[in-house]
mmCIF file of C-alpha atoms in Angstrom:
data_model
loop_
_atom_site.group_PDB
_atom_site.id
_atom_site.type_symbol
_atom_site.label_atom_id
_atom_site.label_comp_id
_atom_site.label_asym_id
_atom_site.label_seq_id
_atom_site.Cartn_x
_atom_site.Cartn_y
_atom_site.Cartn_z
ATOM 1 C CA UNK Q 1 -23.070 -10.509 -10.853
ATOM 2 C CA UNK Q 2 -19.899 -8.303 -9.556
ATOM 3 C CA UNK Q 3 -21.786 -6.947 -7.166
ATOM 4 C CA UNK Q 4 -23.741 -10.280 -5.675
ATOM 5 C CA UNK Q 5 -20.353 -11.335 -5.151
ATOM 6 C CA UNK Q 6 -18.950 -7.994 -3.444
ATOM 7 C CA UNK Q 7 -21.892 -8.175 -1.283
ATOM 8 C CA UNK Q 8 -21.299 -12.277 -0.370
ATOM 9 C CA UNK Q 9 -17.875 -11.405 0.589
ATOM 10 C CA UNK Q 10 -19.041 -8.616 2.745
ATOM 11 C CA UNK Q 11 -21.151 -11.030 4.445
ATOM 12 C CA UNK Q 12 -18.569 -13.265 4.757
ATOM 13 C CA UNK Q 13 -16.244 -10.719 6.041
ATOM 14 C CA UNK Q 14 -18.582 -9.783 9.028
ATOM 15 C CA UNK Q 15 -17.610 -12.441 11.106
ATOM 16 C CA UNK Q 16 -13.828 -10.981 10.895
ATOM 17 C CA UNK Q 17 -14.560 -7.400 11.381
ATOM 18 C CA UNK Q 18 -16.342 -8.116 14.542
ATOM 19 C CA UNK Q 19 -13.340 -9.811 15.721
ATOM 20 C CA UNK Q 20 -11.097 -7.123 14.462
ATOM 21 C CA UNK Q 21 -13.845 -4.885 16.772
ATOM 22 C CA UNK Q 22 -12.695 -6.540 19.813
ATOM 23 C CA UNK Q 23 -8.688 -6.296 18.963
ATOM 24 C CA UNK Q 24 -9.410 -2.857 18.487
ATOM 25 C CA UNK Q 25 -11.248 -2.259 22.000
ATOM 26 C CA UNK Q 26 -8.864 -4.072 23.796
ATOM 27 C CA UNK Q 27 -6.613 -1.782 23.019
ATOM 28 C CA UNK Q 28 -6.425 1.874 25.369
ATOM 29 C CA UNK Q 29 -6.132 4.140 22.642
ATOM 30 C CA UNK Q 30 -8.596 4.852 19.694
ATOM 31 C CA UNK Q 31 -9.112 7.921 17.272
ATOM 32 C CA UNK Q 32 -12.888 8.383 15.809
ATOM 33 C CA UNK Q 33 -14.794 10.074 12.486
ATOM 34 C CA UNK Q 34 -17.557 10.110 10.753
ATOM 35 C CA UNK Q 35 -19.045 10.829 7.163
ATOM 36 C CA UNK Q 36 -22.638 10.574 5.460
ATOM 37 C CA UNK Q 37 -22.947 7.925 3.397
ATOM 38 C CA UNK Q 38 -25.805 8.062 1.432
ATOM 39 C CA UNK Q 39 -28.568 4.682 1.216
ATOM 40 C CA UNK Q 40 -31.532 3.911 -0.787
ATOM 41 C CA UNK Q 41 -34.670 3.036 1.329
ATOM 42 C CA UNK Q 42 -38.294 1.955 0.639
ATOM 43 C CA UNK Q 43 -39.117 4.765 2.927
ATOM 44 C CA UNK Q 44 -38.205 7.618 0.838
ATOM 45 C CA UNK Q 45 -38.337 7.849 -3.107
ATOM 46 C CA UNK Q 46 -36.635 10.013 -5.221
ATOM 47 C CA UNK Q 47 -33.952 10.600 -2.946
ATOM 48 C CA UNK Q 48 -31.500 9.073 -0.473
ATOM 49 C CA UNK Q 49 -31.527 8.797 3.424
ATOM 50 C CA UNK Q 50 -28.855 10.126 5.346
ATOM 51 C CA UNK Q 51 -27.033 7.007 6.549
ATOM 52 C CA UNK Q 52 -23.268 7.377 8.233
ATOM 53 C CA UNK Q 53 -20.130 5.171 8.312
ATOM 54 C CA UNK Q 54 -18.151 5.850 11.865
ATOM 55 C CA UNK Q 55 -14.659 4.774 11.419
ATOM 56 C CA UNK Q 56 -12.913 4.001 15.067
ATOM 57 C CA UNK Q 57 -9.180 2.979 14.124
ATOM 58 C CA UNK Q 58 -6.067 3.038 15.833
ATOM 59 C CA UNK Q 59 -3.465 4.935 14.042
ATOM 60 C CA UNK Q 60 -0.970 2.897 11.625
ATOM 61 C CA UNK Q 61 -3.206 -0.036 13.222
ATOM 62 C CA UNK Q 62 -6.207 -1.304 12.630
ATOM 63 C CA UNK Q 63 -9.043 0.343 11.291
ATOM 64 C CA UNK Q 64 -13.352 -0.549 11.684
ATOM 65 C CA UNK Q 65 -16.086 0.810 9.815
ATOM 66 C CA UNK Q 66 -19.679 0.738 11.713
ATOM 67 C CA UNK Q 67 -22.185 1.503 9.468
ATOM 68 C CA UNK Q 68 -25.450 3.526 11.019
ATOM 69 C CA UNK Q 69 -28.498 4.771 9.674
ATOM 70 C CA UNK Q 70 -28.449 8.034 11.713
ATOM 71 C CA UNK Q 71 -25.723 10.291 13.312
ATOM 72 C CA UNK Q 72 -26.433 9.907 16.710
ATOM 73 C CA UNK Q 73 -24.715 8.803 19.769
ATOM 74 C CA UNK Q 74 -26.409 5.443 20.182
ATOM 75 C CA UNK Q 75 -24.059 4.816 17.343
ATOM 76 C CA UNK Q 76 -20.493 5.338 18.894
ATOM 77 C CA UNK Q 77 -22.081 4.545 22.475
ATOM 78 C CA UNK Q 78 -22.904 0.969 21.271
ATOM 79 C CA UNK Q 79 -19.925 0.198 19.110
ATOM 80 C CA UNK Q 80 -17.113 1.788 22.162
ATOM 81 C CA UNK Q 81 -19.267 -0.532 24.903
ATOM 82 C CA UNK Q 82 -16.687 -1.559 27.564
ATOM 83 C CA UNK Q 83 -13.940 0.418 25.572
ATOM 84 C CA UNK Q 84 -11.599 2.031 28.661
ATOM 85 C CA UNK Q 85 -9.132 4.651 27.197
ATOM 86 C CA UNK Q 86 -8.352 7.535 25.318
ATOM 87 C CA UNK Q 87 -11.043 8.172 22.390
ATOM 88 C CA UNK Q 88 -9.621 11.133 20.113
ATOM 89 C CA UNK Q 89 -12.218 12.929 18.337
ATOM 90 C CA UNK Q 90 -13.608 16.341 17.062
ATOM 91 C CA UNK Q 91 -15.758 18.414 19.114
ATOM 92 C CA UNK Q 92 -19.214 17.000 18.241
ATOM 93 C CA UNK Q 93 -21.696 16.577 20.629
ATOM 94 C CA UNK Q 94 -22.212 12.176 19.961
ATOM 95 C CA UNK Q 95 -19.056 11.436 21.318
ATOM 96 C CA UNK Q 96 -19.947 13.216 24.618
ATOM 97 C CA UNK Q 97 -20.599 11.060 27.802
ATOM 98 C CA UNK Q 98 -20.219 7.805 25.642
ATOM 99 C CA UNK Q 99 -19.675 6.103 29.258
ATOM 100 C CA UNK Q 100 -17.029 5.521 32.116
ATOM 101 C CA UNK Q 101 -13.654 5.288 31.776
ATOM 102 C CA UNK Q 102 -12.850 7.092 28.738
ATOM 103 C CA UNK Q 103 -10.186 9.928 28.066
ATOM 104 C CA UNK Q 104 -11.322 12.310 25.331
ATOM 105 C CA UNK Q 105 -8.258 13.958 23.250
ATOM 106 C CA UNK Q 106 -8.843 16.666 21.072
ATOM 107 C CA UNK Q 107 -8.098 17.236 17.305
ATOM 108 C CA UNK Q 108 -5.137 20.108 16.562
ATOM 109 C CA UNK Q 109 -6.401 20.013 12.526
ATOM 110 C CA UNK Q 110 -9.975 20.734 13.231
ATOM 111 C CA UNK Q 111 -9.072 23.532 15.905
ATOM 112 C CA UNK Q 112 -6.447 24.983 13.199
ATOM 113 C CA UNK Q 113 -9.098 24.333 10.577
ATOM 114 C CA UNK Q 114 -11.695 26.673 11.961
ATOM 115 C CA UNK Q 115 -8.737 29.601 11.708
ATOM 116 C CA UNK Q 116 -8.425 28.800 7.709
ATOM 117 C CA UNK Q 117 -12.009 29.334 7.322
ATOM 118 C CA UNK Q 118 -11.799 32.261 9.236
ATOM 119 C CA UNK Q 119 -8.854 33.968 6.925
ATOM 120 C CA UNK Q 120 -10.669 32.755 3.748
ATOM 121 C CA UNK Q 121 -14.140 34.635 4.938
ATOM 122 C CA UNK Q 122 -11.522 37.777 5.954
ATOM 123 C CA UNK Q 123 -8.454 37.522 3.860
ATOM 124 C CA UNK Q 124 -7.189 40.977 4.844
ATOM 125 C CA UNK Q 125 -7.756 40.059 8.481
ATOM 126 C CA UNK Q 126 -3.705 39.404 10.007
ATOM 127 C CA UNK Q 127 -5.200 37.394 13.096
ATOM 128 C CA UNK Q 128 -6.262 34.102 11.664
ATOM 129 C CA UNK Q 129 -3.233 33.635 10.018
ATOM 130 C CA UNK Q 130 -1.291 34.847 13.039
ATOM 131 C CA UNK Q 131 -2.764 31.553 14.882
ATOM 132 C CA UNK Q 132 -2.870 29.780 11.696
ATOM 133 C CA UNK Q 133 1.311 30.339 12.174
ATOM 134 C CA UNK Q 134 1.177 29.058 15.904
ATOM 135 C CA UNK Q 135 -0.509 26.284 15.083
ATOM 136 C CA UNK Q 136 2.028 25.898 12.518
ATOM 137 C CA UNK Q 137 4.905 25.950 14.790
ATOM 138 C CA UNK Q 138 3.281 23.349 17.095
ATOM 139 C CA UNK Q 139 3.237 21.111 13.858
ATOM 140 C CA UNK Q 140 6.555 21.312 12.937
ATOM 141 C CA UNK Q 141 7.355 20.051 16.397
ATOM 142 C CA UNK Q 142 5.441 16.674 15.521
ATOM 143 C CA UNK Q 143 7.488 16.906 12.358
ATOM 144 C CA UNK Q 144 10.161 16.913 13.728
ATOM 145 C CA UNK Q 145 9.377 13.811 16.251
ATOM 146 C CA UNK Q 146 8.433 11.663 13.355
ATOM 147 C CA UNK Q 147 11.557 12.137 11.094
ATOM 148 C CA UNK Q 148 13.902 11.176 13.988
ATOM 149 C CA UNK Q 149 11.469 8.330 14.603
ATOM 150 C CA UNK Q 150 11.352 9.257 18.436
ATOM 151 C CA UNK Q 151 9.297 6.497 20.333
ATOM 152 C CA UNK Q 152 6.559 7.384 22.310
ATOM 153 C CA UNK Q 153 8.657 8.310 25.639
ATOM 154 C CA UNK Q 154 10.708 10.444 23.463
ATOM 155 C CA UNK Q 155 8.127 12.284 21.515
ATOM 156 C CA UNK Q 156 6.379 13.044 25.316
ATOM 157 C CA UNK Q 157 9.840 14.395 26.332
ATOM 158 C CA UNK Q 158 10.127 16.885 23.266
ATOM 159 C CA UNK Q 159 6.466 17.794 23.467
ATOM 160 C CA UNK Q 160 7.121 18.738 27.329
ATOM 161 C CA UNK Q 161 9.744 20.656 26.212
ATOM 162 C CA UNK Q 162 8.964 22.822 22.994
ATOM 163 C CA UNK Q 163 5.193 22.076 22.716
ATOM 164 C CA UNK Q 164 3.887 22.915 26.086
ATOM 165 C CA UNK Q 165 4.489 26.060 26.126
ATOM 166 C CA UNK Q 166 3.705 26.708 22.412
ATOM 167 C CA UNK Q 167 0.340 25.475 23.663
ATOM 168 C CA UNK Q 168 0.177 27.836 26.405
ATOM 169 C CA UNK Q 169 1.235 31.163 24.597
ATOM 170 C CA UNK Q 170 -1.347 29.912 21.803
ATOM 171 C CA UNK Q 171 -3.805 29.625 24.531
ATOM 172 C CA UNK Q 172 -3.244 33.645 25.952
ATOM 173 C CA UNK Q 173 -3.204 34.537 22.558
ATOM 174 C CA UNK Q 174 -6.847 32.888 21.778
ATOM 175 C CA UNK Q 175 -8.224 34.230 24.707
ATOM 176 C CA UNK Q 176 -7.095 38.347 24.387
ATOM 177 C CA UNK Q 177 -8.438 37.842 20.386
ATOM 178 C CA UNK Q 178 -11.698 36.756 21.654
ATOM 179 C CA UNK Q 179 -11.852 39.550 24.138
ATOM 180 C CA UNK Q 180 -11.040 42.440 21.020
ATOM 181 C CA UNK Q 181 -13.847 40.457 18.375
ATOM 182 C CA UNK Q 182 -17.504 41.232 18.614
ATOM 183 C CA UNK Q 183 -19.150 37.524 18.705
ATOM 184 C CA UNK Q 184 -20.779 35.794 15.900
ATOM 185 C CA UNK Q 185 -18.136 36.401 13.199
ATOM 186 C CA UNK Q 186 -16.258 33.362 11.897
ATOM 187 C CA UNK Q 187 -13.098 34.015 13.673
ATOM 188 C CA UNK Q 188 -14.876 34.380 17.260
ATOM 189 C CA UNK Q 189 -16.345 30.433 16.173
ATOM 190 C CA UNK Q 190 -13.148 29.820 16.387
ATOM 191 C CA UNK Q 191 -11.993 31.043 19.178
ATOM 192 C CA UNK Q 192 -14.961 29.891 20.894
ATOM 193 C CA UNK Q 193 -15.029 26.303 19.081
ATOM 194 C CA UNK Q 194 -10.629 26.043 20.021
ATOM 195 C CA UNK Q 195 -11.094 27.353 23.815
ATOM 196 C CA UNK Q 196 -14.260 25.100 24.680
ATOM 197 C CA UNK Q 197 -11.860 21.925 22.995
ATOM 198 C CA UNK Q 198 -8.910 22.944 25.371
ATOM 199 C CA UNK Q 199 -8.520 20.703 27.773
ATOM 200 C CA UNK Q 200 -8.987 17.721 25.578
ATOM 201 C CA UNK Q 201 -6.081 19.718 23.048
ATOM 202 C CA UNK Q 202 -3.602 19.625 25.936
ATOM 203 C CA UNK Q 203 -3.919 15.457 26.229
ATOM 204 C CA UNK Q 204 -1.313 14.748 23.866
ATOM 205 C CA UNK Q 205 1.197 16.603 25.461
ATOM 206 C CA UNK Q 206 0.777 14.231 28.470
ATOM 207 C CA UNK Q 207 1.126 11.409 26.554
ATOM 208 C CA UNK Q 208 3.292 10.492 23.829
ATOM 209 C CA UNK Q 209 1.171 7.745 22.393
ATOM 210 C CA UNK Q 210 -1.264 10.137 20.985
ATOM 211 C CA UNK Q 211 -1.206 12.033 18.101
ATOM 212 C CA UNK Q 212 -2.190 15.568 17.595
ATOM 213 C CA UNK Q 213 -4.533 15.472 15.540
ATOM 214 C CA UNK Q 214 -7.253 12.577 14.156
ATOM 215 C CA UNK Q 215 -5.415 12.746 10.946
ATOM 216 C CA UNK Q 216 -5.184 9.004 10.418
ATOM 217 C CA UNK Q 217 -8.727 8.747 11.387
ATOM 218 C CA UNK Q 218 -9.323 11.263 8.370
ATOM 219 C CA UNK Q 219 -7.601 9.803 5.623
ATOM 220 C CA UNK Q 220 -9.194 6.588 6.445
ATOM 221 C CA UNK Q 221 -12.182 7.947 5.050
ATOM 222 C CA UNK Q 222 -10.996 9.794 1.925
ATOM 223 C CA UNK Q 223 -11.342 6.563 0.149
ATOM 224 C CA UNK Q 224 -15.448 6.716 1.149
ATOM 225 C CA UNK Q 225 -15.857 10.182 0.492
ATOM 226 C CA UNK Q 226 -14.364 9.692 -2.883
ATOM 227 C CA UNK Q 227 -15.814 6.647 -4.281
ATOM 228 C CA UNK Q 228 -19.636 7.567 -3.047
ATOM 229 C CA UNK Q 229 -18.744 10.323 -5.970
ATOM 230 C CA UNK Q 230 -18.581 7.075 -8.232
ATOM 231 C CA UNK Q 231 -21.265 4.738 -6.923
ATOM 232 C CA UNK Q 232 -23.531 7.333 -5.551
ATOM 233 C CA UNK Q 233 -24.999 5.522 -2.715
ATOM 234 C CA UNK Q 234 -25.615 1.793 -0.723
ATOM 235 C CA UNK Q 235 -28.564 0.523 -2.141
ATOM 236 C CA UNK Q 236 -30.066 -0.784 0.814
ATOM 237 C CA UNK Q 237 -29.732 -0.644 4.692
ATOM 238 C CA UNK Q 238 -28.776 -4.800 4.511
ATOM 239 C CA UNK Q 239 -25.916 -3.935 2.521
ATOM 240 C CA UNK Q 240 -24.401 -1.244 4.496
ATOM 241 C CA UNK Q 241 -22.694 -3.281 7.377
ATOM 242 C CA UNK Q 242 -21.254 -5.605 4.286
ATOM 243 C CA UNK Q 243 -20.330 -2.254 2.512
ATOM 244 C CA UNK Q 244 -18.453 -1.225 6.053
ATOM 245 C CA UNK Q 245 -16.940 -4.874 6.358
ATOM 246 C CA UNK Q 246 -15.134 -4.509 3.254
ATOM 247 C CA UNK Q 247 -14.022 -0.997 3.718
ATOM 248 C CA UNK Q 248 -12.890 -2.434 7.215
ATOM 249 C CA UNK Q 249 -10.732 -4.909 6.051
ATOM 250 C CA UNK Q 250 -9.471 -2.715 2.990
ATOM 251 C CA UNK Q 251 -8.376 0.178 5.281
ATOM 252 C CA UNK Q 252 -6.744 -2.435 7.430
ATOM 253 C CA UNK Q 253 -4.768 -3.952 5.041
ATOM 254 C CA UNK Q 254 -3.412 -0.373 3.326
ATOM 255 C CA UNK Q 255 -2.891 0.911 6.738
ATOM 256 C CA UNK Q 256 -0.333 -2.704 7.987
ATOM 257 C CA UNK Q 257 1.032 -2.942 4.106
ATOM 258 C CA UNK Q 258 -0.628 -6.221 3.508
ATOM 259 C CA UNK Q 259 -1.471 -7.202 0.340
ATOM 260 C CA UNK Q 260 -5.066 -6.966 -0.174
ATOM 261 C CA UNK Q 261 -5.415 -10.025 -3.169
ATOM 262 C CA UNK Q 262 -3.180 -12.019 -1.920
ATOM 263 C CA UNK Q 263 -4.969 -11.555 2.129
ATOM 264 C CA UNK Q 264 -8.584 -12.143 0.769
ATOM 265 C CA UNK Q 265 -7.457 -14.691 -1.729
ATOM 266 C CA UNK Q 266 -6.042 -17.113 1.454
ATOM 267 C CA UNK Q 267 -8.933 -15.920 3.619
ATOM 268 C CA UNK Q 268 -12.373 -15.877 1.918
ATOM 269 C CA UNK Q 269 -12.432 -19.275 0.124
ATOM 270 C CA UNK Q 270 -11.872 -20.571 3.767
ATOM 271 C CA UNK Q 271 -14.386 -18.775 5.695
ATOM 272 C CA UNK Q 272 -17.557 -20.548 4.806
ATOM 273 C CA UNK Q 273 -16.415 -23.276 6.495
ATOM 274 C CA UNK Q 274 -14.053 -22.027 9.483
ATOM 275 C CA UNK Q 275 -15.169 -22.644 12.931
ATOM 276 C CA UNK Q 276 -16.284 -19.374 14.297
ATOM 277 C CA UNK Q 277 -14.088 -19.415 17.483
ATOM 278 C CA UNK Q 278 -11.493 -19.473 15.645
ATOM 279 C CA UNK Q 279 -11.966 -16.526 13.433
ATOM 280 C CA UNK Q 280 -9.952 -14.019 15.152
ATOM 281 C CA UNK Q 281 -7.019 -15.980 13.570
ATOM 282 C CA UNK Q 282 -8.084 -14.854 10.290
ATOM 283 C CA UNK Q 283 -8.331 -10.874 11.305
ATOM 284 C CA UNK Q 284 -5.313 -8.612 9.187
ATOM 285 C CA UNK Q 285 -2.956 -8.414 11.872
ATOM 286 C CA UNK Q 286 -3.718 -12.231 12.835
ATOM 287 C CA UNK Q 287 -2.958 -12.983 9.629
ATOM 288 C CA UNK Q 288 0.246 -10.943 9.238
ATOM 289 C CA UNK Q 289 1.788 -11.917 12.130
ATOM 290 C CA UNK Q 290 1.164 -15.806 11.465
ATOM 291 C CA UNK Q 291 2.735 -14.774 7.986
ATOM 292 C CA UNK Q 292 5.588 -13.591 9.324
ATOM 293 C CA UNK Q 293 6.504 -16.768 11.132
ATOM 294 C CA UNK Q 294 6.245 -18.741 8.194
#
């Protein structure tokens, strides 16, 4: 059936995820996300457990799906093992003392986020969309980086420039706003959520490799939250790390503008036989680049 064979080349496609894990934590910069992703077990009937894909993906780069049964930080703590670097993320608590030598940057669209909520629960309220606007200028700063196509040194260099102190008249603004709101109301959660996330908000504007939000990391999982609308949920724990394989190397492929038929149609058949030392030469970006010489 369609989805025997789905599953077989998830299994198959295992083996090159895992080495598309290491390319990914060799690198010094990763963004992270979650979503639930609902599975079938023998467990529970009637209804679905709670399972989660974790997508940890470089942006415009490669992109792995880790499918867990739970949300909780053995998860990320396993997968980022040995990972030294910057790790971009929201504000929840699993990412949190994941081990040594990590960086954590913050996420400018969950912080601005929390401000939209706020004007949508208060919509005669001016102060969410004051900051709503600040955050807005702050944006059209990264706009403005990506269509000149400014490199990484230059995009630090403009950010140092215009965004810094953006950031720190944002900041003073956040802080007298919290001191004029009584506490509990959706725009003090956002004070509260922005100003506890400030120091890892500020990393991108040492650093022009980093983005300002975890935007990619976002859009890499539209495709999940939209199709579970379709097929509802895995339909058993086994198949979720083939489900995640698949979605790895699909996300992969979109993300370097490789064609998907023509990549798995060169790579699958040969699989089942390849020596398994060799199959980080089979990985998306392996296979591009070999591509390209040809």
């Amino acid at each position: 059936t369609l989805t025997d064979a789905v599953l077989a080349a998830g299994s198959l496609l295992q083996a090159v995820v895992r080495a598309q894990q290491r390319e990914l934590l060799a690198r010094n910069y990763i963004q992270a996300d979650e979503t639930p992703l609902p599975c079938q077990t023998p467990e529970k009937t009637g209804r679905n457990h709670r399972a989660y894909l974790w997508e940890y993906s470089v942006p415009g780069g490669v992109v792995v799906f880790d499918f867990q049964m739970g949300r909780s930080r053995a998860g990320p703590k396993e997968f980022l093992q040995g990972f030294r670097g910057t790790l971009q993320c929201d504000g929840y608590s699993a990412y949190a003392d994941l081990g040594p030598g990590l960086v954590y940057a913050g996420c400018l669209a969950h912080a601005r986020r929390a401000f939209v909520e706020a004007a949508k629960v208060a919509p005669h309220d001016p102060l969410p969309p004051e900051v709503v606007a600040q955050f807005g200028e702050l944006y059209a700063i990264e706009k403005t980086a990506r269509t000149a196509g400014l490199d990484p040194a230059q995009r630090l260099a403009l950010r140092q420039q215009k965004s810094v102190p953006l950031m720190a008249a944002l900041k003073e603004r956040l802080v007298a706003i919290r001191q004029e709101i009584a506490p509990g109301g959706a725009l003090a959660k956002a004070c509260d959520y922005t100003l506890s996330q400030w120091s890892r908000l500020e990393v991108y504007l040492a650093d022009g490799r980093i983005e300002a939000d975890n935007n990619w990391c976002e859009s890499g999982l539209r495709a999940i939250v939209l199709g579970r609308k379709n097929w509802l949920h895995v339909g058993a724990e086994q198949a979720g790390p083939k489900v995640a394989a698949i979605a790895s190397i699909v996300e992969t492929c979109r993300r370097l503008d490789i064609n998907l038929r023509q990549y798995l149609n060169d790579v699958l058949p040969r699989l089942g036989q390849w020596p398994i030392n060799r199959v980080a030469e089979l990985t998306p970006t392996a296979w591009q680049a070999a591509h390209k010489k040809s």
